[in-house]
Amino acid sequence: MEAQLAAVEVDLLNLLKRVLPRAAHSGEFLFFNSEFMPDYIRPHWLPEESEVVLSLARESLSLRDQLQLPAKGTAAQMYLSACTENSNVKDEHRRGSRQLAAWLLGEL
């Protein structure tokens, strides 16, 4: 299980490092996905990587939970935190896609 976690986290980190610069530049909806999507967003507006990143992040956190490892500060936890913030449309002071992508890239 530890080897599986390591592989998932490498895949997640590599994918994020590849797509975050693009999202920081374009503002694409990387932090919206099937789990975090306001009503006004249409699925065909999302980059193809949105669901892959979500799946890897969820798998990472699930494995960490099973292994009783902390999740705080991991790429998965920070990505899901960004998704939560981005999808909270009631918060008029939330960071947008560009800012969240730049922040997460800097954290990684």
mmCIF file of N, CA and C in Angstrom:
data_model
loop_
_atom_site.group_PDB
_atom_site.id
_atom_site.type_symbol
_atom_site.label_atom_id
_atom_site.label_comp_id
_atom_site.label_asym_id
_atom_site.label_seq_id
_atom_site.Cartn_x
_atom_site.Cartn_y
_atom_site.Cartn_z
ATOM 1 N N MET A 1 0.817 -1.189 0.000
ATOM 2 C CA MET A 1 0.000 0.000 0.000
ATOM 3 C C MET A 1 0.871 1.268 0.000
ATOM 4 N N GLU A 2 1.998 1.201 0.687
ATOM 5 C CA GLU A 2 2.900 2.358 0.708
ATOM 6 C C GLU A 2 3.462 2.637 -0.675
ATOM 7 N N ALA A 3 3.785 1.584 -1.405
ATOM 8 C CA ALA A 3 4.293 1.751 -2.771
ATOM 9 C C ALA A 3 3.218 2.332 -3.679
ATOM 10 N N GLN A 4 1.991 1.891 -3.476
ATOM 11 C CA GLN A 4 0.864 2.426 -4.257
ATOM 12 C C GLN A 4 0.688 3.912 -3.967
ATOM 13 N N LEU A 5 0.758 4.292 -2.688
ATOM 14 C CA LEU A 5 0.646 5.698 -2.309
ATOM 15 C C LEU A 5 1.760 6.516 -2.945
ATOM 16 N N ALA A 6 2.967 6.019 -2.882
ATOM 17 C CA ALA A 6 4.101 6.743 -3.469
ATOM 18 C C ALA A 6 3.883 6.953 -4.961
ATOM 19 N N ALA A 7 3.412 5.938 -5.668
ATOM 20 C CA ALA A 7 3.171 6.041 -7.112
ATOM 21 C C ALA A 7 2.062 7.039 -7.421
ATOM 22 N N VAL A 8 0.989 7.002 -6.656
ATOM 23 C CA VAL A 8 -0.129 7.935 -6.864
ATOM 24 C C VAL A 8 0.332 9.365 -6.627
ATOM 25 N N GLU A 9 1.102 9.570 -5.572
ATOM 26 C CA GLU A 9 1.550 10.926 -5.259
ATOM 27 C C GLU A 9 2.548 11.452 -6.283
ATOM 28 N N VAL A 10 3.374 10.598 -6.835
ATOM 29 C CA VAL A 10 4.281 11.018 -7.908
ATOM 30 C C VAL A 10 3.465 11.417 -9.136
ATOM 31 N N ASP A 11 2.472 10.603 -9.487
ATOM 32 C CA ASP A 11 1.618 10.922 -10.638
ATOM 33 C C ASP A 11 0.888 12.242 -10.426
ATOM 34 N N LEU A 12 0.342 12.433 -9.229
ATOM 35 C CA LEU A 12 -0.386 13.665 -8.918
ATOM 36 C C LEU A 12 0.540 14.871 -9.009
ATOM 37 N N LEU A 13 1.689 14.780 -8.396
ATOM 38 C CA LEU A 13 2.639 15.894 -8.400
ATOM 39 C C LEU A 13 3.095 16.227 -9.812
ATOM 40 N N ASN A 14 3.415 15.207 -10.593
ATOM 41 C CA ASN A 14 3.844 15.441 -11.974
ATOM 42 C C ASN A 14 2.745 16.098 -12.806
ATOM 43 N N LEU A 15 1.513 15.631 -12.639
ATOM 44 C CA LEU A 15 0.397 16.216 -13.383
ATOM 45 C C LEU A 15 0.169 17.665 -12.965
ATOM 46 N N LEU A 16 0.181 17.925 -11.673
ATOM 47 C CA LEU A 16 -0.019 19.298 -11.202
ATOM 48 C C LEU A 16 1.086 20.223 -11.702
ATOM 49 N N LYS A 17 2.316 19.771 -11.653
ATOM 50 C CA LYS A 17 3.425 20.617 -12.120
ATOM 51 C C LYS A 17 3.330 20.897 -13.621
ATOM 52 N N ARG A 18 2.676 20.008 -14.342
ATOM 53 C CA ARG A 18 2.507 20.204 -15.783
ATOM 54 C C ARG A 18 1.350 21.152 -16.095
ATOM 55 N N VAL A 19 0.235 21.043 -15.356
ATOM 56 C CA VAL A 19 -0.957 21.824 -15.715
ATOM 57 C C VAL A 19 -1.115 23.134 -14.944
ATOM 58 N N LEU A 20 -0.515 23.240 -13.774
ATOM 59 C CA LEU A 20 -0.681 24.473 -12.995
ATOM 60 C C LEU A 20 -0.125 25.718 -13.682
ATOM 61 N N PRO A 21 1.042 25.667 -14.321
ATOM 62 C CA PRO A 21 1.503 26.875 -15.011
ATOM 63 C C PRO A 21 0.514 27.336 -16.088
ATOM 64 N N ARG A 22 -0.051 26.380 -16.800
ATOM 65 C CA ARG A 22 -1.044 26.698 -17.828
ATOM 66 C C ARG A 22 -2.287 27.318 -17.199
ATOM 67 N N ALA A 23 -2.760 26.757 -16.094
ATOM 68 C CA ALA A 23 -3.942 27.275 -15.412
ATOM 69 C C ALA A 23 -3.681 28.662 -14.816
ATOM 70 N N ALA A 24 -2.472 28.870 -14.304
ATOM 71 C CA ALA A 24 -2.126 30.182 -13.745
ATOM 72 C C ALA A 24 -2.116 31.247 -14.836
ATOM 73 N N HIS A 25 -1.748 30.857 -16.033
ATOM 74 C CA HIS A 25 -1.710 31.794 -17.161
ATOM 75 C C HIS A 25 -3.091 32.004 -17.786
ATOM 76 N N SER A 26 -3.806 30.919 -18.021
ATOM 77 C CA SER A 26 -5.068 31.004 -18.768
ATOM 78 C C SER A 26 -6.291 31.219 -17.888
ATOM 79 N N GLY A 27 -6.208 30.806 -16.621
ATOM 80 C CA GLY A 27 -7.370 30.895 -15.744
ATOM 81 C C GLY A 27 -8.375 29.777 -15.978
ATOM 82 N N GLU A 28 -7.949 28.721 -16.675
ATOM 83 C CA GLU A 28 -8.872 27.616 -16.942
ATOM 84 C C GLU A 28 -9.382 27.017 -15.633
ATOM 85 N N PHE A 29 -10.457 26.290 -15.725
ATOM 86 C CA PHE A 29 -11.187 25.805 -14.552
ATOM 87 C C PHE A 29 -10.638 24.494 -13.996
ATOM 88 N N LEU A 30 -9.364 24.450 -13.669
ATOM 89 C CA LEU A 30 -8.731 23.242 -13.156
ATOM 90 C C LEU A 30 -9.285 22.841 -11.788
ATOM 91 N N PHE A 31 -9.800 23.778 -11.031
ATOM 92 C CA PHE A 31 -10.273 23.490 -9.678
ATOM 93 C C PHE A 31 -11.771 23.206 -9.627
ATOM 94 N N PHE A 32 -12.399 23.136 -10.780
ATOM 95 C CA PHE A 32 -13.772 22.654 -10.870
ATOM 96 C C PHE A 32 -13.718 21.247 -11.439
ATOM 97 N N ASN A 33 -14.587 20.393 -10.947
ATOM 98 C CA ASN A 33 -14.668 19.009 -11.399
ATOM 99 C C ASN A 33 -16.024 18.459 -10.964
ATOM 100 N N SER A 34 -16.248 17.178 -11.128
ATOM 101 C CA SER A 34 -17.557 16.597 -10.823
ATOM 102 C C SER A 34 -17.948 16.754 -9.359
ATOM 103 N N GLU A 35 -16.987 16.894 -8.485
ATOM 104 C CA GLU A 35 -17.268 17.042 -7.058
ATOM 105 C C GLU A 35 -17.395 18.496 -6.620
ATOM 106 N N PHE A 36 -16.692 19.373 -7.269
ATOM 107 C CA PHE A 36 -16.670 20.800 -6.934
ATOM 108 C C PHE A 36 -17.060 21.591 -8.179
ATOM 109 N N MET A 37 -18.365 21.794 -8.375
ATOM 110 C CA MET A 37 -18.785 22.506 -9.579
ATOM 111 C C MET A 37 -20.057 23.302 -9.309
ATOM 112 N N PRO A 38 -19.942 24.617 -9.352
ATOM 113 C CA PRO A 38 -21.142 25.444 -9.209
ATOM 114 C C PRO A 38 -22.098 25.202 -10.377
ATOM 115 N N ASP A 39 -23.343 25.540 -10.160
ATOM 116 C CA ASP A 39 -24.386 25.309 -11.165
ATOM 117 C C ASP A 39 -24.113 25.991 -12.501
ATOM 118 N N TYR A 40 -23.451 27.126 -12.472
ATOM 119 C CA TYR A 40 -23.265 27.885 -13.703
ATOM 120 C C TYR A 40 -22.115 27.363 -14.582
ATOM 121 N N ILE A 41 -21.326 26.430 -14.084
ATOM 122 C CA ILE A 41 -20.215 25.856 -14.844
ATOM 123 C C ILE A 41 -20.709 24.628 -15.608
ATOM 124 N N ARG A 42 -20.334 24.524 -16.852
ATOM 125 C CA ARG A 42 -20.706 23.381 -17.681
ATOM 126 C C ARG A 42 -19.510 22.430 -17.786
ATOM 127 N N PRO A 43 -19.763 21.136 -17.694
ATOM 128 C CA PRO A 43 -18.656 20.155 -17.728
ATOM 129 C C PRO A 43 -17.742 20.282 -18.944
ATOM 130 N N HIS A 44 -18.281 20.655 -20.085
ATOM 131 C CA HIS A 44 -17.433 20.749 -21.285
ATOM 132 C C HIS A 44 -16.493 21.957 -21.244
ATOM 133 N N TRP A 45 -16.642 22.834 -20.252
ATOM 134 C CA TRP A 45 -15.728 23.961 -20.076
ATOM 135 C C TRP A 45 -14.453 23.558 -19.333
ATOM 136 N N LEU A 46 -14.465 22.393 -18.709
ATOM 137 C CA LEU A 46 -13.355 21.984 -17.854
ATOM 138 C C LEU A 46 -12.223 21.365 -18.663
ATOM 139 N N PRO A 47 -10.989 21.586 -18.232
ATOM 140 C CA PRO A 47 -9.870 20.907 -18.908
ATOM 141 C C PRO A 47 -9.960 19.409 -18.642
ATOM 142 N N GLU A 48 -9.461 18.626 -19.549
ATOM 143 C CA GLU A 48 -9.555 17.172 -19.428
ATOM 144 C C GLU A 48 -8.861 16.650 -18.172
ATOM 145 N N GLU A 49 -7.907 17.376 -17.657
ATOM 146 C CA GLU A 49 -7.159 16.928 -16.478
ATOM 147 C C GLU A 49 -7.930 17.086 -15.161
ATOM 148 N N SER A 50 -9.009 17.848 -15.163
ATOM 149 C CA SER A 50 -9.739 18.119 -13.914
ATOM 150 C C SER A 50 -10.143 16.851 -13.176
ATOM 151 N N GLU A 51 -10.725 15.915 -13.877
ATOM 152 C CA GLU A 51 -11.173 14.676 -13.238
ATOM 153 C C GLU A 51 -10.005 13.780 -12.853
ATOM 154 N N VAL A 52 -8.949 13.804 -13.637
ATOM 155 C CA VAL A 52 -7.778 12.975 -13.325
ATOM 156 C C VAL A 52 -7.128 13.478 -12.043
ATOM 157 N N VAL A 53 -6.962 14.788 -11.935
ATOM 158 C CA VAL A 53 -6.356 15.354 -10.723
ATOM 159 C C VAL A 53 -7.227 15.042 -9.511
ATOM 160 N N LEU A 54 -8.537 15.202 -9.644
ATOM 161 C CA LEU A 54 -9.448 14.897 -8.539
ATOM 162 C C LEU A 54 -9.318 13.438 -8.119
ATOM 163 N N SER A 55 -9.307 12.542 -9.080
ATOM 164 C CA SER A 55 -9.209 11.105 -8.783
ATOM 165 C C SER A 55 -7.905 10.772 -8.069
ATOM 166 N N LEU A 56 -6.798 11.310 -8.553
ATOM 167 C CA LEU A 56 -5.506 11.064 -7.915
ATOM 168 C C LEU A 56 -5.466 11.638 -6.500
ATOM 169 N N ALA A 57 -6.018 12.822 -6.322
ATOM 170 C CA ALA A 57 -6.034 13.446 -4.997
ATOM 171 C C ALA A 57 -6.868 12.616 -4.024
ATOM 172 N N ARG A 58 -8.036 12.177 -4.451
ATOM 173 C CA ARG A 58 -8.891 11.352 -3.592
ATOM 174 C C ARG A 58 -8.216 10.021 -3.256
ATOM 175 N N GLU A 59 -7.581 9.411 -4.245
ATOM 176 C CA GLU A 59 -6.895 8.139 -4.007
ATOM 177 C C GLU A 59 -5.746 8.327 -3.026
ATOM 178 N N SER A 60 -4.993 9.400 -3.184
ATOM 179 C CA SER A 60 -3.890 9.697 -2.271
ATOM 180 C C SER A 60 -4.394 9.835 -0.839
ATOM 181 N N LEU A 61 -5.452 10.607 -0.657
ATOM 182 C CA LEU A 61 -5.966 10.818 0.699
ATOM 183 C C LEU A 61 -6.550 9.536 1.289
ATOM 184 N N SER A 62 -7.179 8.741 0.470
ATOM 185 C CA SER A 62 -7.732 7.467 0.936
ATOM 186 C C SER A 62 -6.612 6.532 1.402
ATOM 187 N N LEU A 63 -5.560 6.432 0.610
ATOM 188 C CA LEU A 63 -4.429 5.588 0.994
ATOM 189 C C LEU A 63 -3.753 6.117 2.249
ATOM 190 N N ARG A 64 -3.600 7.414 2.345
ATOM 191 C CA ARG A 64 -3.002 8.003 3.548
ATOM 192 C C ARG A 64 -3.848 7.680 4.780
ATOM 193 N N ASP A 65 -5.156 7.753 4.619
ATOM 194 C CA ASP A 65 -6.053 7.436 5.722
ATOM 195 C C ASP A 65 -5.889 5.971 6.139
ATOM 196 N N GLN A 66 -5.849 5.071 5.165
ATOM 197 C CA GLN A 66 -5.689 3.649 5.460
ATOM 198 C C GLN A 66 -4.361 3.344 6.140
ATOM 199 N N LEU A 67 -3.331 4.087 5.749
ATOM 200 C CA LEU A 67 -2.007 3.903 6.345
ATOM 201 C C LEU A 67 -1.818 4.736 7.614
ATOM 202 N N GLN A 68 -2.828 5.485 7.971
ATOM 203 C CA GLN A 68 -2.800 6.371 9.137
ATOM 204 C C GLN A 68 -1.659 7.380 9.057
ATOM 205 N N LEU A 69 -1.524 7.952 7.854
ATOM 206 C CA LEU A 69 -0.527 8.989 7.619
ATOM 207 C C LEU A 69 -1.216 10.345 7.543
ATOM 208 N N PRO A 70 -0.539 11.406 7.950
ATOM 209 C CA PRO A 70 -1.153 12.738 7.882
ATOM 210 C C PRO A 70 -1.353 13.192 6.435
ATOM 211 N N ALA A 71 -2.376 13.990 6.240
ATOM 212 C CA ALA A 71 -2.673 14.518 4.902
ATOM 213 C C ALA A 71 -2.345 15.999 4.788
ATOM 214 N N LYS A 72 -2.286 16.688 5.915
ATOM 215 C CA LYS A 72 -2.065 18.127 5.893
ATOM 216 C C LYS A 72 -0.753 18.476 5.196
ATOM 217 N N GLY A 73 -0.839 19.413 4.254
ATOM 218 C CA GLY A 73 0.334 19.869 3.536
ATOM 219 C C GLY A 73 0.693 19.040 2.318
ATOM 220 N N THR A 74 -0.080 17.993 2.048
ATOM 221 C CA THR A 74 0.191 17.183 0.860
ATOM 222 C C THR A 74 -0.401 17.858 -0.371
ATOM 223 N N ALA A 75 0.092 17.473 -1.531
ATOM 224 C CA ALA A 75 -0.437 18.025 -2.778
ATOM 225 C C ALA A 75 -1.930 17.745 -2.890
ATOM 226 N N ALA A 76 -2.344 16.556 -2.497
ATOM 227 C CA ALA A 76 -3.766 16.188 -2.573
ATOM 228 C C ALA A 76 -4.614 17.088 -1.684
ATOM 229 N N GLN A 77 -4.185 17.281 -0.470
ATOM 230 C CA GLN A 77 -4.949 18.110 0.469
ATOM 231 C C GLN A 77 -5.004 19.553 -0.005
ATOM 232 N N MET A 78 -3.899 20.073 -0.495
ATOM 233 C CA MET A 78 -3.887 21.460 -0.957
ATOM 234 C C MET A 78 -4.732 21.636 -2.222
ATOM 235 N N TYR A 79 -4.690 20.655 -3.131
ATOM 236 C CA TYR A 79 -5.522 20.737 -4.337
ATOM 237 C C TYR A 79 -7.005 20.756 -3.952
ATOM 238 N N LEU A 80 -7.415 19.851 -3.062
ATOM 239 C CA LEU A 80 -8.825 19.813 -2.662
ATOM 240 C C LEU A 80 -9.229 21.070 -1.893
ATOM 241 N N SER A 81 -8.316 21.618 -1.142
ATOM 242 C CA SER A 81 -8.569 22.887 -0.463
ATOM 243 C C SER A 81 -8.818 24.003 -1.481
ATOM 244 N N ALA A 82 -8.011 24.019 -2.546
ATOM 245 C CA ALA A 82 -8.193 25.010 -3.614
ATOM 246 C C ALA A 82 -9.531 24.800 -4.314
ATOM 247 N N CYS A 83 -9.914 23.550 -4.526
ATOM 248 C CA CYS A 83 -11.211 23.255 -5.145
ATOM 249 C C CYS A 83 -12.355 23.771 -4.271
ATOM 250 N N THR A 84 -12.243 23.533 -2.979
ATOM 251 C CA THR A 84 -13.267 23.987 -2.041
ATOM 252 C C THR A 84 -13.396 25.506 -2.083
ATOM 253 N N GLU A 85 -12.262 26.185 -2.029
ATOM 254 C CA GLU A 85 -12.281 27.646 -2.071
ATOM 255 C C GLU A 85 -12.863 28.153 -3.385
ATOM 256 N N ASN A 86 -12.423 27.592 -4.486
ATOM 257 C CA ASN A 86 -12.850 28.058 -5.802
ATOM 258 C C ASN A 86 -14.342 27.846 -6.033
ATOM 259 N N SER A 87 -14.884 26.766 -5.495
ATOM 260 C CA SER A 87 -16.298 26.460 -5.729
ATOM 261 C C SER A 87 -17.234 27.153 -4.743
ATOM 262 N N ASN A 88 -16.692 27.844 -3.750
ATOM 263 C CA ASN A 88 -17.518 28.556 -2.774
ATOM 264 C C ASN A 88 -17.944 29.905 -3.358
ATOM 265 N N VAL A 89 -18.951 29.873 -4.197
ATOM 266 C CA VAL A 89 -19.380 31.075 -4.914
ATOM 267 C C VAL A 89 -19.989 32.136 -3.995
ATOM 268 N N LYS A 90 -20.327 31.777 -2.774
ATOM 269 C CA LYS A 90 -20.870 32.753 -1.823
ATOM 270 C C LYS A 90 -19.785 33.645 -1.236
ATOM 271 N N ASP A 91 -18.527 33.222 -1.349
ATOM 272 C CA ASP A 91 -17.408 34.005 -0.830
ATOM 273 C C ASP A 91 -16.901 34.941 -1.923
ATOM 274 N N GLU A 92 -17.279 36.192 -1.831
ATOM 275 C CA GLU A 92 -16.886 37.154 -2.860
ATOM 276 C C GLU A 92 -15.398 37.496 -2.813
ATOM 277 N N HIS A 93 -14.699 37.069 -1.764
ATOM 278 C CA HIS A 93 -13.270 37.355 -1.631
ATOM 279 C C HIS A 93 -12.395 36.141 -1.934
ATOM 280 N N ARG A 94 -12.997 35.081 -2.449
ATOM 281 C CA ARG A 94 -12.207 33.878 -2.752
ATOM 282 C C ARG A 94 -11.250 34.156 -3.905
ATOM 283 N N ARG A 95 -10.167 33.427 -3.917
ATOM 284 C CA ARG A 95 -9.211 33.546 -5.014
ATOM 285 C C ARG A 95 -9.775 32.839 -6.243
ATOM 286 N N GLY A 96 -9.435 33.356 -7.396
ATOM 287 C CA GLY A 96 -9.870 32.751 -8.642
ATOM 288 C C GLY A 96 -8.900 31.675 -9.104
ATOM 289 N N SER A 97 -9.199 31.096 -10.242
ATOM 290 C CA SER A 97 -8.406 29.990 -10.773
ATOM 291 C C SER A 97 -6.932 30.362 -10.961
ATOM 292 N N ARG A 98 -6.673 31.538 -11.499
ATOM 293 C CA ARG A 98 -5.278 31.950 -11.716
ATOM 294 C C ARG A 98 -4.514 32.057 -10.403
ATOM 295 N N GLN A 99 -5.122 32.721 -9.437
ATOM 296 C CA GLN A 99 -4.456 32.902 -8.147
ATOM 297 C C GLN A 99 -4.253 31.576 -7.425
ATOM 298 N N LEU A 100 -5.257 30.712 -7.474
ATOM 299 C CA LEU A 100 -5.130 29.415 -6.818
ATOM 300 C C LEU A 100 -4.062 28.553 -7.487
ATOM 301 N N ALA A 101 -4.009 28.591 -8.801
ATOM 302 C CA ALA A 101 -2.996 27.820 -9.526
ATOM 303 C C ALA A 101 -1.600 28.324 -9.174
ATOM 304 N N ALA A 102 -1.423 29.633 -9.144
ATOM 305 C CA ALA A 102 -0.114 30.210 -8.804
ATOM 306 C C ALA A 102 0.258 29.860 -7.370
ATOM 307 N N TRP A 103 -0.703 29.942 -6.453
ATOM 308 C CA TRP A 103 -0.449 29.600 -5.057
ATOM 309 C C TRP A 103 -0.026 28.137 -4.923
ATOM 310 N N LEU A 104 -0.808 27.235 -5.528
ATOM 311 C CA LEU A 104 -0.513 25.812 -5.400
ATOM 312 C C LEU A 104 0.822 25.460 -6.047
ATOM 313 N N LEU A 105 1.106 26.052 -7.163
ATOM 314 C CA LEU A 105 2.400 25.824 -7.824
ATOM 315 C C LEU A 105 3.542 26.259 -6.901
ATOM 316 N N GLY A 106 3.380 27.405 -6.257
ATOM 317 C CA GLY A 106 4.396 27.885 -5.325
ATOM 318 C C GLY A 106 4.557 26.965 -4.105
ATOM 319 N N GLU A 107 3.466 26.375 -3.667
ATOM 320 C CA GLU A 107 3.518 25.455 -2.518
ATOM 321 C C GLU A 107 4.207 24.141 -2.882
ATOM 322 N N LEU A 108 4.063 23.724 -4.128
ATOM 323 C CA LEU A 108 4.655 22.449 -4.540
ATOM 324 C C LEU A 108 6.141 22.610 -4.799
#
